PDB file of C-alpha atoms in Angstrom:
ATOM      1  CA  MET A  13       0.169   0.106   0.612  1.00 59.00           C
ATOM      2  CA  ASN A  14       1.714   3.556  -1.057  1.00 83.00           C
ATOM      3  CA  CYS A  15       1.439   6.205   1.641  1.00 86.00           C
ATOM      4  CA  VAL A  16      -1.550   8.023  -0.277  1.00 89.00           C
ATOM      5  CA  ALA A  17      -3.742   4.758   0.659  1.00 90.00           C
ATOM      6  CA  TYR A  18      -2.018   4.276   4.022  1.00 91.00           C
ATOM      7  CA  VAL A  19      -3.447   7.937   5.246  1.00 91.00           C
ATOM      8  CA  MET A  20      -6.794   8.224   3.451  1.00 93.00           C
ATOM      9  CA  ASP A  21      -7.261   4.633   5.146  1.00 93.00           C
ATOM     10  CA  GLU A  22      -5.484   5.925   8.046  1.00 92.00           C
ATOM     11  CA  ILE A  23      -8.073   8.996   8.243  1.00 93.00           C
ATOM     12  CA  GLN A  24     -11.282   7.465   7.142  1.00 92.00           C
ATOM     13  CA  GLY A  25     -10.469   4.767  10.326  1.00 92.00           C
ATOM     14  CA  GLN A  26     -11.216   7.914  12.430  1.00 92.00           C
ATOM     15  CA  PRO A  27     -14.019   7.966  14.516  1.00 90.00           C
ATOM     16  CA  GLY A  28     -17.498   9.308  13.145  1.00 86.00           C
ATOM     17  CA  LYS A  29     -18.991  12.229  14.565  1.00 89.00           C
ATOM     18  CA  SER A  30     -16.089  13.264  16.196  1.00 92.00           C
ATOM     19  CA  VAL A  31     -13.419  15.967  15.670  1.00 94.00           C
ATOM     20  CA  ILE A  32     -10.438  14.885  13.389  1.00 95.00           C
ATOM     21  CA  ASP A  33      -7.099  16.049  14.990  1.00 93.00           C
ATOM     22  CA  ALA A  34      -4.400  16.096  11.296  1.00 94.00           C
ATOM     23  CA  GLU A  35      -1.569  16.411  14.110  1.00 93.00           C
ATOM     24  CA  HIS A  36      -2.697  13.966  16.109  1.00 91.00           C
ATOM     25  CA  VAL A  37      -2.846  11.426  13.126  1.00 93.00           C
ATOM     26  CA  TYR A  38       0.239  12.386  11.530  1.00 93.00           C
ATOM     27  CA  HIS A  39       2.554  11.560  14.530  1.00 90.00           C
ATOM     28  CA  ASN A  40       0.554   7.924  14.922  1.00 88.00           C
ATOM     29  CA  ILE A  41       1.461   7.116  11.243  1.00 88.00           C
ATOM     30  CA  SER A  42       4.237   4.684  10.639  1.00 83.00           C
ATOM     31  CA  CYS A  43       4.197   5.811   6.934  1.00 82.00           C
ATOM     32  CA  SER A  44       7.516   8.094   6.202  1.00 83.00           C
ATOM     33  CA  LEU A  45       5.816  11.130   4.973  1.00 87.00           C
ATOM     34  CA  SER A  46       6.442  14.695   4.902  1.00 90.00           C
ATOM     35  CA  LYS A  47       3.692  16.954   6.967  1.00 91.00           C
ATOM     36  CA  ARG A  48       3.311  19.467   4.299  1.00 93.00           C
ATOM     37  CA  SER A  49       2.638  16.316   1.663  1.00 93.00           C
ATOM     38  CA  TYR A  50      -0.213  15.079   4.611  1.00 93.00           C
ATOM     39  CA  TYR A  51      -2.052  17.543   4.045  1.00 95.00           C
ATOM     40  CA  GLU A  52      -2.095  17.826   1.085  1.00 95.00           C
ATOM     41  CA  ILE A  53      -3.527  14.771   0.866  1.00 94.00           C
ATOM     42  CA  LEU A  54      -6.439  15.779   3.419  1.00 96.00           C
ATOM     43  CA  ASN A  55      -7.030  18.637   1.078  1.00 96.00           C
ATOM     44  CA  GLN A  56      -7.218  16.174  -1.393  1.00 95.00           C
ATOM     45  CA  MET A  57     -10.230  14.382   0.696  1.00 95.00           C
ATOM     46  CA  VAL A  58     -11.439  17.782   1.269  1.00 95.00           C
ATOM     47  CA  GLN A  59     -12.151  18.257  -2.314  1.00 94.00           C
ATOM     48  CA  LYS A  60     -13.509  15.344  -3.273  1.00 93.00           C
ATOM     49  CA  GLY A  61     -16.026  15.522  -0.504  1.00 91.00           C
ATOM     50  CA  ALA A  62     -14.705  12.650   1.496  1.00 92.00           C
ATOM     51  CA  LEU A  63     -13.174  15.599   4.561  1.00 95.00           C
ATOM     52  CA  ILE A  64     -14.835  18.544   6.220  1.00 94.00           C
ATOM     53  CA  ARG A  65     -12.846  20.781   7.052  1.00 94.00           C
ATOM     54  CA  LEU A  66     -13.687  22.730  10.444  1.00 93.00           C
ATOM     55  CA  ASP A  67     -10.569  24.866  11.150  1.00 91.00           C
ATOM     56  CA  ASP A  68      -6.975  25.098  10.371  1.00 91.00           C
ATOM     57  CA  GLY A  69      -5.771  21.250  11.391  1.00 92.00           C
ATOM     58  CA  LEU A  70      -9.145  20.224  12.343  1.00 94.00           C
ATOM     59  CA  TYR A  71     -11.394  18.076  10.278  1.00 95.00           C
ATOM     60  CA  CYS A  72     -14.291  15.688  10.357  1.00 94.00           C
ATOM     61  CA  HIS A  73     -16.365  13.082   7.908  1.00 94.00           C
ATOM     62  CA  ALA A  74     -18.083  14.636   5.515  1.00 91.00           C
ATOM     63  CA  ARG A  75     -22.227  13.547   5.658  1.00 88.00           C
ATOM     64  CA  ARG A  76     -24.531  14.356   3.322  1.00 85.00           C
ATOM     65  CA  SER A  77     -28.448  15.011   4.334  1.00 83.00           C
ATOM     66  CA  CYS A  78     -31.028  13.452   2.620  1.00 84.00           C
ATOM     67  CA  THR A  79     -30.712  16.534  -0.238  1.00 84.00           C
ATOM     68  CA  GLY A  80     -27.219  15.731  -0.774  1.00 78.00           C
ATOM     69  CA  ALA A  81     -25.491  18.876   1.308  1.00 81.00           C
ATOM     70  CA  LEU A  82     -22.677  18.484   3.107  1.00 84.00           C
ATOM     71  CA  LEU A  83     -23.281  18.420   7.274  1.00 85.00           C
ATOM     72  CA  PRO A  84     -19.962  19.403   8.966  1.00 86.00           C
ATOM     73  CA  LEU A  85     -20.471  18.524  12.976  1.00 92.00           C
ATOM     74  CA  SER A  86     -22.770  20.084  14.912  1.00 93.00           C
ATOM     75  CA  ASN A  87     -21.462  22.137  18.158  1.00 94.00           C
ATOM     76  CA  GLN A  88     -22.838  19.149  20.077  1.00 94.00           C
ATOM     77  CA  GLU A  89     -20.402  17.318  18.968  1.00 95.00           C
ATOM     78  CA  ILE A  90     -17.538  19.388  18.484  1.00 95.00           C
ATOM     79  CA  VAL A  91     -18.238  20.023  22.413  1.00 96.00           C
ATOM     80  CA  SER A  92     -18.187  16.132  22.950  1.00 95.00           C
ATOM     81  CA  TYR A  93     -15.184  15.689  21.358  1.00 94.00           C
ATOM     82  CA  TYR A  94     -13.623  18.258  23.607  1.00 96.00           C
ATOM     83  CA  THR A  95     -15.102  17.069  26.911  1.00 96.00           C
ATOM     84  CA  ALA A  96     -15.707  13.321  27.244  1.00 94.00           C
ATOM     85  CA  GLU A  97     -13.916  11.072  28.925  1.00 93.00           C
ATOM     86  CA  ASN A  98     -12.314  13.646  31.244  1.00 93.00           C
ATOM     87  CA  ARG A  99     -10.555  15.666  28.799  1.00 95.00           C
ATOM     88  CA  GLY A 100     -12.424  18.695  29.597  1.00 97.00           C
ATOM     89  CA  VAL A 101     -16.133  20.963  31.332  1.00 98.00           C
ATOM     90  CA  CYS A 102     -18.479  23.191  29.789  1.00 98.00           C
ATOM     91  CA  ILE A 103     -18.071  26.624  31.310  1.00 97.00           C
ATOM     92  CA  GLY A 104     -20.433  29.572  30.925  1.00 97.00           C
ATOM     93  CA  TYR A 105     -24.329  29.498  29.885  1.00 97.00           C
ATOM     94  CA  ALA A 106     -24.158  25.897  29.264  1.00 97.00           C
ATOM     95  CA  LEU A 107     -22.300  25.108  32.492  1.00 97.00           C
ATOM     96  CA  TYR A 108     -25.467  27.860  33.758  1.00 97.00           C
ATOM     97  CA  ARG A 109     -28.472  26.156  31.918  1.00 97.00           C
ATOM     98  CA  ALA A 110     -26.660  22.395  33.281  1.00 96.00           C
ATOM     99  CA  LYS A 111     -27.022  23.496  36.488  1.00 97.00           C
ATOM    100  CA  GLY A 112     -30.573  25.403  36.434  1.00 96.00           C
ATOM    101  CA  LEU A 113     -29.362  28.302  36.898  1.00 97.00           C
ATOM    102  CA  THR A 114     -30.491  30.534  34.080  1.00 96.00           C
ATOM    103  CA  THR A 115     -32.897  29.682  30.960  1.00 95.00           C
ATOM    104  CA  GLN A 116     -30.783  32.438  29.331  1.00 94.00           C
ATOM    105  CA  VAL A 117     -28.393  30.367  25.656  1.00 91.00           C
ATOM    106  CA  SER A 118     -25.425  32.115  24.844  1.00 92.00           C
ATOM    107  CA  LYS A 119     -24.662  31.758  20.525  1.00 91.00           C
ATOM    108  CA  ARG A 120     -21.079  30.281  21.335  1.00 94.00           C
ATOM    109  CA  THR A 121     -20.064  27.622  23.997  1.00 97.00           C
ATOM    110  CA  GLU A 122     -16.573  27.512  26.212  1.00 97.00           C
ATOM    111  CA  VAL A 123     -15.244  24.696  26.816  1.00 98.00           C
ATOM    112  CA  LEU A 124     -11.896  23.955  29.203  1.00 98.00           C
ATOM    113  CA  SER A 125     -10.120  21.239  27.419  1.00 97.00           C
ATOM    114  CA  VAL A 126      -7.094  19.159  27.989  1.00 95.00           C
ATOM    115  CA  ALA A 127      -7.128  17.424  24.662  1.00 92.00           C
ATOM    116  CA  ILE A 128      -5.850  20.825  22.940  1.00 91.00           C
ATOM    117  CA  ASN A 129      -1.813  22.734  22.710  1.00 86.00           C
ATOM    118  CA  GLU A 130      -3.071  25.652  21.578  1.00 89.00           C
ATOM    119  CA  GLU A 131      -4.023  28.780  24.635  1.00 93.00           C
ATOM    120  CA  CYS A 132      -7.679  28.515  22.506  1.00 93.00           C
ATOM    121  CA  ARG A 133      -9.557  27.382  19.180  1.00 92.00           C
ATOM    122  CA  HIS A 134     -12.713  28.737  17.609  1.00 92.00           C
ATOM    123  CA  ILE A 135     -14.335  25.746  15.979  1.00 93.00           C
ATOM    124  CA  ARG A 136     -18.004  26.960  14.469  1.00 89.00           C
ATOM    125  CA  GLY A 137     -20.137  27.638  17.732  1.00 92.00           C
ATOM    126  CA  VAL A 138     -17.149  26.837  20.545  1.00 96.00           C
ATOM    127  CA  SER A 139     -14.967  28.428  21.684  1.00 96.00           C
ATOM    128  CA  VAL A 140     -12.546  26.006  23.225  1.00 97.00           C
ATOM    129  CA  GLU A 141      -9.751  27.011  25.822  1.00 97.00           C
ATOM    130  CA  ARG A 142      -6.641  25.001  26.828  1.00 96.00           C
ATOM    131  CA  LEU A 143      -6.240  23.399  30.287  1.00 95.00           C
ATOM    132  CA  ALA A 144      -3.392  22.364  31.638  1.00 90.00           C
ATOM    133  CA  GLY A 145      -3.400  19.151  33.890  1.00 88.00           C
ATOM    134  CA  GLU A 146      -4.985  16.011  34.329  1.00 91.00           C
ATOM    135  CA  LEU A 147      -9.019  16.243  34.687  1.00 96.00           C
ATOM    136  CA  THR A 148     -11.089  14.091  37.179  1.00 96.00           C
ATOM    137  CA  PRO A 149     -14.932  13.837  38.101  1.00 95.00           C
ATOM    138  CA  GLU A 150     -14.329  15.823  41.210  1.00 96.00           C
ATOM    139  CA  ILE A 151     -11.522  18.585  39.716  1.00 96.00           C
ATOM    140  CA  VAL A 152     -14.443  18.952  36.860  1.00 97.00           C
ATOM    141  CA  ARG A 153     -16.584  19.727  40.271  1.00 97.00           C
ATOM    142  CA  GLY A 154     -14.283  22.017  41.299  1.00 97.00           C
ATOM    143  CA  ILE A 155     -13.483  23.932  38.622  1.00 98.00           C
ATOM    144  CA  GLU A 156     -17.454  23.991  38.170  1.00 98.00           C
ATOM    145  CA  VAL A 157     -18.043  25.763  41.065  1.00 97.00           C
ATOM    146  CA  LEU A 158     -15.143  28.121  41.129  1.00 97.00           C
ATOM    147  CA  GLU A 159     -16.781  29.197  37.369  1.00 97.00           C
ATOM    148  CA  ILE A 160     -20.363  29.256  38.834  1.00 97.00           C
ATOM    149  CA  LEU A 161     -18.923  31.855  41.989  1.00 95.00           C
ATOM    150  CA  GLU A 162     -17.131  33.659  39.633  1.00 94.00           C
ATOM    151  CA  HIS A 163     -19.287  35.069  37.289  1.00 93.00           C
ATOM    152  CA  CYS A 164     -23.211  34.296  38.927  1.00 88.00           C
ATOM    153  CA  ARG A 165     -23.366  37.973  39.622  1.00 87.00           C
ATOM    154  CA  GLN A 166     -23.574  38.798  36.154  1.00 90.00           C
ATOM    155  CA  MET A 167     -25.224  36.012  35.229  1.00 92.00           C
ATOM    156  CA  GLU A 168     -28.566  37.008  33.308  1.00 92.00           C
ATOM    157  CA  ASP A 169     -32.230  35.487  34.560  1.00 94.00           C
ATOM    158  CA  PHE A 170     -30.034  34.905  37.852  1.00 93.00           C
ATOM    159  CA  ASN A 171     -31.996  31.559  39.965  1.00 94.00           C
ATOM    160  CA  HIS A 172     -31.242  32.224  43.447  1.00 91.00           C
ATOM    161  CA  SER A 173     -32.944  29.316  44.511  1.00 92.00           C
ATOM    162  CA  ALA A 174     -31.612  27.055  42.391  1.00 95.00           C
ATOM    163  CA  PHE A 175     -28.212  28.068  43.395  1.00 94.00           C
ATOM    164  CA  LEU A 176     -28.144  27.598  46.786  1.00 92.00           C
ATOM    165  CA  ARG A 177     -29.504  24.199  45.994  1.00 94.00           C
ATOM    166  CA  TYR A 178     -26.640  23.605  43.732  1.00 96.00           C
ATOM    167  CA  MET A 179     -24.327  24.872  46.649  1.00 94.00           C
ATOM    168  CA  ASP A 180     -25.599  22.597  49.246  1.00 93.00           C
ATOM    169  CA  ASP A 181     -25.222  19.727  47.329  1.00 94.00           C
ATOM    170  CA  PHE A 182     -21.612  20.998  46.080  1.00 95.00           C
ATOM    171  CA  ALA A 183     -20.559  20.718  49.827  1.00 93.00           C
ATOM    172  CA  ARG A 184     -21.798  18.120  50.909  1.00 90.00           C
ATOM    173  CA  SER A 185     -18.904  16.281  49.253  1.00 92.00           C
ATOM    174  CA  TYR A 186     -16.258  19.114  49.472  1.00 95.00           C
ATOM    175  CA  SER A 187     -13.260  17.709  48.884  1.00 95.00           C
ATOM    176  CA  GLU A 188     -10.195  20.633  49.517  1.00 95.00           C
ATOM    177  CA  VAL A 189      -7.341  18.617  47.652  1.00 96.00           C
ATOM    178  CA  ASP A 190      -9.551  19.059  44.230  1.00 96.00           C
ATOM    179  CA  VAL A 191     -10.462  22.664  44.262  1.00 97.00           C
ATOM    180  CA  LEU A 192      -6.607  23.180  45.494  1.00 97.00           C
ATOM    181  CA  ARG A 193      -5.485  21.362  42.670  1.00 96.00           C
ATOM    182  CA  VAL A 194      -8.448  23.803  40.260  1.00 97.00           C
ATOM    183  CA  LEU A 195      -6.502  26.441  41.654  1.00 96.00           C
ATOM    184  CA  THR A 196      -3.338  25.294  40.648  1.00 95.00           C
ATOM    185  CA  MET A 197      -4.875  24.783  37.128  1.00 95.00           C
ATOM    186  CA  ARG A 198      -6.547  27.866  36.185  1.00 94.00           C
ATOM    187  CA  PRO A 199      -6.598  31.379  37.846  1.00 94.00           C
ATOM    188  CA  TYR A 200      -9.623  32.984  39.722  1.00 95.00           C
ATOM    189  CA  GLU A 201     -10.264  35.647  41.637  1.00 92.00           C
ATOM    190  CA  LYS A 202      -9.831  35.818  45.616  1.00 92.00           C
ATOM    191  CA  SER A 203     -13.553  36.941  45.885  1.00 89.00           C
ATOM    192  CA  THR A 204     -14.238  33.630  44.277  1.00 92.00           C
ATOM    193  CA  ILE A 205     -12.493  31.800  47.090  1.00 94.00           C
ATOM    194  CA  ALA A 206     -13.114  34.060  49.565  1.00 91.00           C
ATOM    195  CA  LEU A 207     -17.210  33.072  48.541  1.00 90.00           C
ATOM    196  CA  LEU A 208     -16.779  29.551  48.425  1.00 94.00           C
ATOM    197  CA  LYS A 209     -15.273  29.778  52.003  1.00 92.00           C
ATOM    198  CA  GLN A 210     -18.298  31.489  52.831  1.00 88.00           C
ATOM    199  CA  TYR A 211     -20.237  29.512  52.066  1.00 90.00           C
ATOM    200  CA  LEU A 212     -18.618  25.974  53.644  1.00 93.00           C
ATOM    201  CA  ASP A 213     -18.597  28.018  56.823  1.00 89.00           C
ATOM    202  CA  LYS A 214     -21.938  28.506  56.724  1.00 87.00           C
ATOM    203  CA  LEU A 215     -22.778  24.588  56.223  1.00 89.00           C
ATOM    204  CA  SER A 216     -20.110  24.636  58.973  1.00 91.00           C
ATOM    205  CA  ILE A 217     -17.382  22.211  56.579  1.00 94.00           C
ATOM    206  CA  PRO A 218     -14.513  22.147  57.270  1.00 94.00           C
ATOM    207  CA  ASN A 219     -11.998  23.949  55.293  1.00 94.00           C
ATOM    208  CA  SER A 220      -8.663  25.978  55.294  1.00 94.00           C
ATOM    209  CA  LEU A 221      -8.904  28.222  51.938  1.00 94.00           C
ATOM    210  CA  GLY A 222      -8.230  31.223  54.847  1.00 89.00           C
ATOM    211  CA  ASN A 223      -5.051  30.672  54.510  1.00 92.00           C
ATOM    212  CA  LEU A 224      -5.348  31.778  50.991  1.00 91.00           C
ATOM    213  CA  LEU A 225      -7.231  35.250  51.748  1.00 87.00           C
ATOM    214  CA  SER A 226      -6.756  38.590  53.840  1.00 83.00           C
ATOM    215  CA  SER A 227      -8.606  38.957  56.586  1.00 79.00           C
ATOM    216  CA  ASN A 228     -10.256  42.148  54.198  1.00 79.00           C
ATOM    217  CA  GLU A 229     -10.858  39.565  51.474  1.00 75.00           C
ATOM    218  CA  ILE A 230     -13.305  37.493  53.966  1.00 71.00           C
ATOM    219  CA  GLU A 231     -14.639  40.876  55.186  1.00 73.00           C
ATOM    220  CA  GLN A 232     -15.412  41.626  51.914  1.00 73.00           C
ATOM    221  CA  ALA A 233     -16.899  38.141  51.280  1.00 67.00           C
ATOM    222  CA  ARG A 234     -18.728  38.463  54.329  1.00 68.00           C
ATOM    223  CA  ALA A 235     -21.093  41.457  52.791  1.00 65.00           C
ATOM    224  CA  ALA A 236     -21.195  39.881  49.288  1.00 63.00           C
ATOM    225  CA  GLY A 237     -23.240  36.536  50.815  1.00 58.00           C
ATOM    226  CA  ALA A 238     -25.672  38.759  51.291  1.00 53.00           C
ATOM    227  CA  PHE A 239     -26.361  39.004  47.631  1.00 53.00           C
ATOM    228  CA  TYR A 240     -26.163  35.132  47.562  1.00 58.00           C
ATOM    229  CA  GLU A 241     -28.376  35.206  50.215  1.00 60.00           C
ATOM    230  CA  PHE A 242     -25.318  32.775  51.797  1.00 57.00           C
ATOM    231  CA  ALA A 243     -26.638  34.730  55.485  1.00 48.00           C
TER     232      ALA A 243
END
């Protein structure tokens, strides 16, 4: 089998309804082929209607509608590629809606993912930001609560009751190890950390988050707690 046929077989063997990361495939092929020649083969597959180019170096298998039109991946399929199997987590309004905190919908879905090498990717209606480190379900929960606390003041159509239920649920299985790990992976405002401490203290959940904060930051969080009905 020549290199062209080999590469086409490798690409066609990639999972359907998923993003094909050309760079990742290239580093795993056993055929001796320059990167330029490799991408020329992919371009030929695009021209023949076998692949659809989503962005630089990103493709998907071509599907056709009942009228014969090419169908690219849906936003949800792109999100699934970057979040499945602990590869990432949705943030922004996709997260807020999933937790029942708002009914608002954003035109763009925001994702944090360990599955990209660039700092950020914009693929159709999905923005993917790089997250360094390994993810576990527990770390994902830590990211979610910090994202919510960081942005809930700006959230449109904010549901206080759902927010309090969410915080209660989070606090009852609180893992400080995982929250501290999140803070090494992604920066959050001190006011966000202080607000989390405020709620944990309210439920008498032991924590040492005060070690990361000044007394003034803790006092400011107590004042902010009235807005979130923490008091």
